[in-house]
GROMACS .gro file of N, CA and C in nm:
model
  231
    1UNK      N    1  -1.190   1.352  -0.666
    1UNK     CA    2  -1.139   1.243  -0.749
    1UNK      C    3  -0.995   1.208  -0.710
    2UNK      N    4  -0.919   1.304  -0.701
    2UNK     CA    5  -0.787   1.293  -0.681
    2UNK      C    6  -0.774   1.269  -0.524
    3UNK      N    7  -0.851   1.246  -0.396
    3UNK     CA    8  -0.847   1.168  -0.290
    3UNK      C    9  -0.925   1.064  -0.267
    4UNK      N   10  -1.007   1.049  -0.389
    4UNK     CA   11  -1.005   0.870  -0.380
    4UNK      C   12  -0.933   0.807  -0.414
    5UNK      N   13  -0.846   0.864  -0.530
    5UNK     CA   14  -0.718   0.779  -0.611
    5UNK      C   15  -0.632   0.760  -0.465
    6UNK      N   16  -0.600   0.885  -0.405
    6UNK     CA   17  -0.490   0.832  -0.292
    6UNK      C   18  -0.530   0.756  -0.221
    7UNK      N   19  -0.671   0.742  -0.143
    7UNK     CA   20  -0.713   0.658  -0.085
    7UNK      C   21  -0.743   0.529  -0.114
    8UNK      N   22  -0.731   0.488  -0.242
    8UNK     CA   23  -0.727   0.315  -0.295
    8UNK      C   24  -0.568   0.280  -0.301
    9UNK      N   25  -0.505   0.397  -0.377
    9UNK     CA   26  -0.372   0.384  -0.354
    9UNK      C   27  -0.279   0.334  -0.217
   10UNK      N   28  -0.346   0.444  -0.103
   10UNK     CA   29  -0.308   0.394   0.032
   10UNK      C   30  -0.301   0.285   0.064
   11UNK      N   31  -0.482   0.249   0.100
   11UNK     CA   32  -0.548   0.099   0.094
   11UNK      C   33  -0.383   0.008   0.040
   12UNK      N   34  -0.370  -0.001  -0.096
   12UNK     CA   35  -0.366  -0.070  -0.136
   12UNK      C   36  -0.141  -0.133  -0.130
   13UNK      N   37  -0.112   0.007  -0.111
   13UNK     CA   38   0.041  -0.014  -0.064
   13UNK      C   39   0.058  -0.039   0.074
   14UNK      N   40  -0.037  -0.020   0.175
   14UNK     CA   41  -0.006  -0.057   0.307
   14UNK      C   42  -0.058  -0.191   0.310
   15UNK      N   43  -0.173  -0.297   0.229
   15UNK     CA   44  -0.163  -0.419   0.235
   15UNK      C   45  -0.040  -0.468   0.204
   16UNK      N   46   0.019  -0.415   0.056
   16UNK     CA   47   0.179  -0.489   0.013
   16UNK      C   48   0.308  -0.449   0.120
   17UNK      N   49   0.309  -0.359   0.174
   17UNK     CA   50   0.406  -0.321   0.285
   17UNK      C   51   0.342  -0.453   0.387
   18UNK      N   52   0.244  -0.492   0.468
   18UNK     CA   53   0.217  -0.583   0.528
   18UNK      C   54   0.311  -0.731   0.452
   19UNK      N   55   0.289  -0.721   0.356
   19UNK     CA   56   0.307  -0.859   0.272
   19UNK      C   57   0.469  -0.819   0.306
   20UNK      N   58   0.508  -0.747   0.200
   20UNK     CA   59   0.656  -0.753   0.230
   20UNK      C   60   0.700  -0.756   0.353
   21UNK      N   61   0.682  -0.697   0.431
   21UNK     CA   62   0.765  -0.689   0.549
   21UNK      C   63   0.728  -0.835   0.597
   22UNK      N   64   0.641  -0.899   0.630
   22UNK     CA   65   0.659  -1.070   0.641
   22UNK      C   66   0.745  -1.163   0.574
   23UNK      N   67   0.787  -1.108   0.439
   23UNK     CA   68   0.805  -1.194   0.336
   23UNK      C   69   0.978  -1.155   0.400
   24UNK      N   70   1.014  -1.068   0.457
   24UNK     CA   71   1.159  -1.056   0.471
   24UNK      C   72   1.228  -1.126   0.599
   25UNK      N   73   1.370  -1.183   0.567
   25UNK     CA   74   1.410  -1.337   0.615
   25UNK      C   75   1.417  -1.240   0.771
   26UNK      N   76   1.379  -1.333   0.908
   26UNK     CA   77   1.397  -1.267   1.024
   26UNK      C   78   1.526  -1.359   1.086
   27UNK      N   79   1.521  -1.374   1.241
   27UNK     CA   80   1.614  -1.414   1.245
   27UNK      C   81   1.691  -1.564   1.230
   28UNK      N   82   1.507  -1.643   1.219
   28UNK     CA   83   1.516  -1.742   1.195
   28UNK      C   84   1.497  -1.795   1.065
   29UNK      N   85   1.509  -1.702   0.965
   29UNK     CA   86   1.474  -1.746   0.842
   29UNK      C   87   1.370  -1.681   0.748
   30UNK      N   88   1.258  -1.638   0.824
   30UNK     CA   89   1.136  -1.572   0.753
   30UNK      C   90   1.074  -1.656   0.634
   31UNK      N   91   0.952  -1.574   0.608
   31UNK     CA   92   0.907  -1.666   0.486
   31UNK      C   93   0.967  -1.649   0.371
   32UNK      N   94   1.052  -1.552   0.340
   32UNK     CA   95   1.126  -1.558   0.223
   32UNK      C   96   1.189  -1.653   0.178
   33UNK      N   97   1.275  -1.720   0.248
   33UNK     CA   98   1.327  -1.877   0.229
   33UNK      C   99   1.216  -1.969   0.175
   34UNK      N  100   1.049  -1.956   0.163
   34UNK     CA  101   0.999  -2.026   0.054
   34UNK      C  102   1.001  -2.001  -0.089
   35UNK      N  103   1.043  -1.881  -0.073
   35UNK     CA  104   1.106  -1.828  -0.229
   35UNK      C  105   1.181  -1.767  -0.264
   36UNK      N  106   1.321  -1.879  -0.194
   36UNK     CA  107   1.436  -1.880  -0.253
   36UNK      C  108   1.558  -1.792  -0.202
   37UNK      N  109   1.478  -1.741  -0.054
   37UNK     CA  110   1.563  -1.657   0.029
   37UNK      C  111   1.669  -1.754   0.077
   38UNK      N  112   1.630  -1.890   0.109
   38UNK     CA  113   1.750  -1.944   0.170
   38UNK      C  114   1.858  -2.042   0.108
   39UNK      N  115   1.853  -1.984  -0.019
   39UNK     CA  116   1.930  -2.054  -0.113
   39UNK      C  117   2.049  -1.954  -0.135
   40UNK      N  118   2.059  -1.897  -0.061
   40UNK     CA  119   2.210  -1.758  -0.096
   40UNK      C  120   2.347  -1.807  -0.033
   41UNK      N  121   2.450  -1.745  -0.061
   41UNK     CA  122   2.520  -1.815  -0.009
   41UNK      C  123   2.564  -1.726   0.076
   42UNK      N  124   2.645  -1.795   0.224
   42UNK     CA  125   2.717  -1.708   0.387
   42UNK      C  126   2.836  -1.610   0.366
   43UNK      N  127   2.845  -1.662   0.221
   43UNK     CA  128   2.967  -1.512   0.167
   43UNK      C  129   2.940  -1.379   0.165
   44UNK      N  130   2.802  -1.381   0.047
   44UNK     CA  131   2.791  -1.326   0.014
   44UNK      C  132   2.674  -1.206   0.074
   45UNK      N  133   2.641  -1.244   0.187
   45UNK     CA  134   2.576  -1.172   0.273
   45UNK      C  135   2.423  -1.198   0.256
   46UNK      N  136   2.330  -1.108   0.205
   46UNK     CA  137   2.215  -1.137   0.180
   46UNK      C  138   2.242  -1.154   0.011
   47UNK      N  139   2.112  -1.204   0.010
   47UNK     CA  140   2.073  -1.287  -0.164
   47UNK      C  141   2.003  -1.190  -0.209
   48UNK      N  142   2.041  -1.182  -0.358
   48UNK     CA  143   1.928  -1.132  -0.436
   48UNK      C  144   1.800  -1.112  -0.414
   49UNK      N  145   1.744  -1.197  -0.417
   49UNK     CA  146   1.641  -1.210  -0.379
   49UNK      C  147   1.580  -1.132  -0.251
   50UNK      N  148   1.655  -1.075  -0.130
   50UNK     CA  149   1.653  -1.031  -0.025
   50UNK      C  150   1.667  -0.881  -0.072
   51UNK      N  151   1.753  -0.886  -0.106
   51UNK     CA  152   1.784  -0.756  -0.191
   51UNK      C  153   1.683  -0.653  -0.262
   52UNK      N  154   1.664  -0.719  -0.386
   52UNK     CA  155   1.552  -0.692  -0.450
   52UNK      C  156   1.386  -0.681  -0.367
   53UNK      N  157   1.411  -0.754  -0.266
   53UNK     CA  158   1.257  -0.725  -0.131
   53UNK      C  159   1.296  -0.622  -0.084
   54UNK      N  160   1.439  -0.644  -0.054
   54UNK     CA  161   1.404  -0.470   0.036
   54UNK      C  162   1.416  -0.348  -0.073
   55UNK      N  163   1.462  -0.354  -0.187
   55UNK     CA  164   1.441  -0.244  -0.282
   55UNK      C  165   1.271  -0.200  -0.264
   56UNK      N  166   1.227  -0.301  -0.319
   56UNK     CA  167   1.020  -0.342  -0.355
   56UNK      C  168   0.989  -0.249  -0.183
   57UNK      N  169   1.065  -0.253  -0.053
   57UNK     CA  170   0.993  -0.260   0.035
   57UNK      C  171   1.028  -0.125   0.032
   58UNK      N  172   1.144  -0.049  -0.002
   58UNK     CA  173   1.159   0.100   0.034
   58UNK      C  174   1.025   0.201  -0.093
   59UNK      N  175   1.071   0.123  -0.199
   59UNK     CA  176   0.940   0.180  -0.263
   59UNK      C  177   0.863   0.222  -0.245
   60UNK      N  178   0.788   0.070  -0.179
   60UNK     CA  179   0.635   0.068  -0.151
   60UNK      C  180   0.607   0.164  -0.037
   61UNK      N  181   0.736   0.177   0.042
   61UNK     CA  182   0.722   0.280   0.194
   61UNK      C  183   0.713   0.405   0.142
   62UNK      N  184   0.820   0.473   0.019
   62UNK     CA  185   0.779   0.559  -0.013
   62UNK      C  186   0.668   0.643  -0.082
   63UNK      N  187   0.582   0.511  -0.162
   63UNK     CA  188   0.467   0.565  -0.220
   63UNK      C  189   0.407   0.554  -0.116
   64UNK      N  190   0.387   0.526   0.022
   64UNK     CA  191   0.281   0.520   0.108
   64UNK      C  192   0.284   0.620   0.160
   65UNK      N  193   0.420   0.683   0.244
   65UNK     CA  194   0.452   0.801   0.279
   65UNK      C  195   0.403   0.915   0.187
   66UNK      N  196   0.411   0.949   0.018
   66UNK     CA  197   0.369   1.005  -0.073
   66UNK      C  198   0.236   1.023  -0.031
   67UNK      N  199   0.135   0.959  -0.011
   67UNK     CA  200   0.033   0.951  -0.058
   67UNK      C  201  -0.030   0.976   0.117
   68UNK      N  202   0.032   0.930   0.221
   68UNK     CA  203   0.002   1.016   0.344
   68UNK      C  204  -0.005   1.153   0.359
   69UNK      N  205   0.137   1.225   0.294
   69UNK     CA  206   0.175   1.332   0.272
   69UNK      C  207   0.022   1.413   0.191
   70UNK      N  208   0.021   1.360   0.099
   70UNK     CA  209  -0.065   1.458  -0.036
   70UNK      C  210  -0.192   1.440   0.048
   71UNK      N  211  -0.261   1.323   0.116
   71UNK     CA  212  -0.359   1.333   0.176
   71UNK      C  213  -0.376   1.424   0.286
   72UNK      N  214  -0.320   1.444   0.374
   72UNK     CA  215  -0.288   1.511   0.475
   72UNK      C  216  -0.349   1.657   0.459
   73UNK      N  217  -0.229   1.700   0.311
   73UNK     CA  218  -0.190   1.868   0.269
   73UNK      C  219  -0.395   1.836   0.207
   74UNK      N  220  -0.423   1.748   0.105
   74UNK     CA  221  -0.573   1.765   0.069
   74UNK      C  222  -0.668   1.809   0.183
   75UNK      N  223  -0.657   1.750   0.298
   75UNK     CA  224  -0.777   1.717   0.378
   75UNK      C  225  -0.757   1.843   0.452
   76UNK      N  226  -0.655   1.952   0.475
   76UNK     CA  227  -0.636   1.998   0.558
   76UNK      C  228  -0.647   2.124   0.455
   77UNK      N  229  -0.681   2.165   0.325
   77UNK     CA  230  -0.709   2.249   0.259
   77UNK      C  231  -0.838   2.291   0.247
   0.00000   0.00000   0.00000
């Protein structure tokens, strides 16, 4: 039970790691600038909005990593 949970879990943070990591501005802009990435201002470095993606993106890396980890130690018990 408890390695199917990781395994939908997996599944399901390495689609949103896909998503995010697209969604973050590259060098030309990225798709984030459709929502509102390119409304920041050249002062202030990156925007909120940029910000708050890469918070969402370390997360999501770490529950993926989590859940590699616990699978790993399961499968190998």
């Amino acid at each position: 039970m408890v390695e199917l949970v990781l395994n939908v879990l997996l599944v399901l943070t390495s689609v949103l790691l896909v998503v995010l990591i697209l969604l973050h501005r590259g060098k030309g802009g990225g798709l984030s600038s459709m929502f509102g990435g390119a409304v920041s201002s050249q002062l202030s470095g990156s925007s909120v909005v940029e910000k708050n993606l890469n918070r969402l993106t370390v997360f999501t890396g770490l529950i993926w990593t989590v859940c590699i980890v616990a699978l790993g130690i399961l499968l190998k018990a």
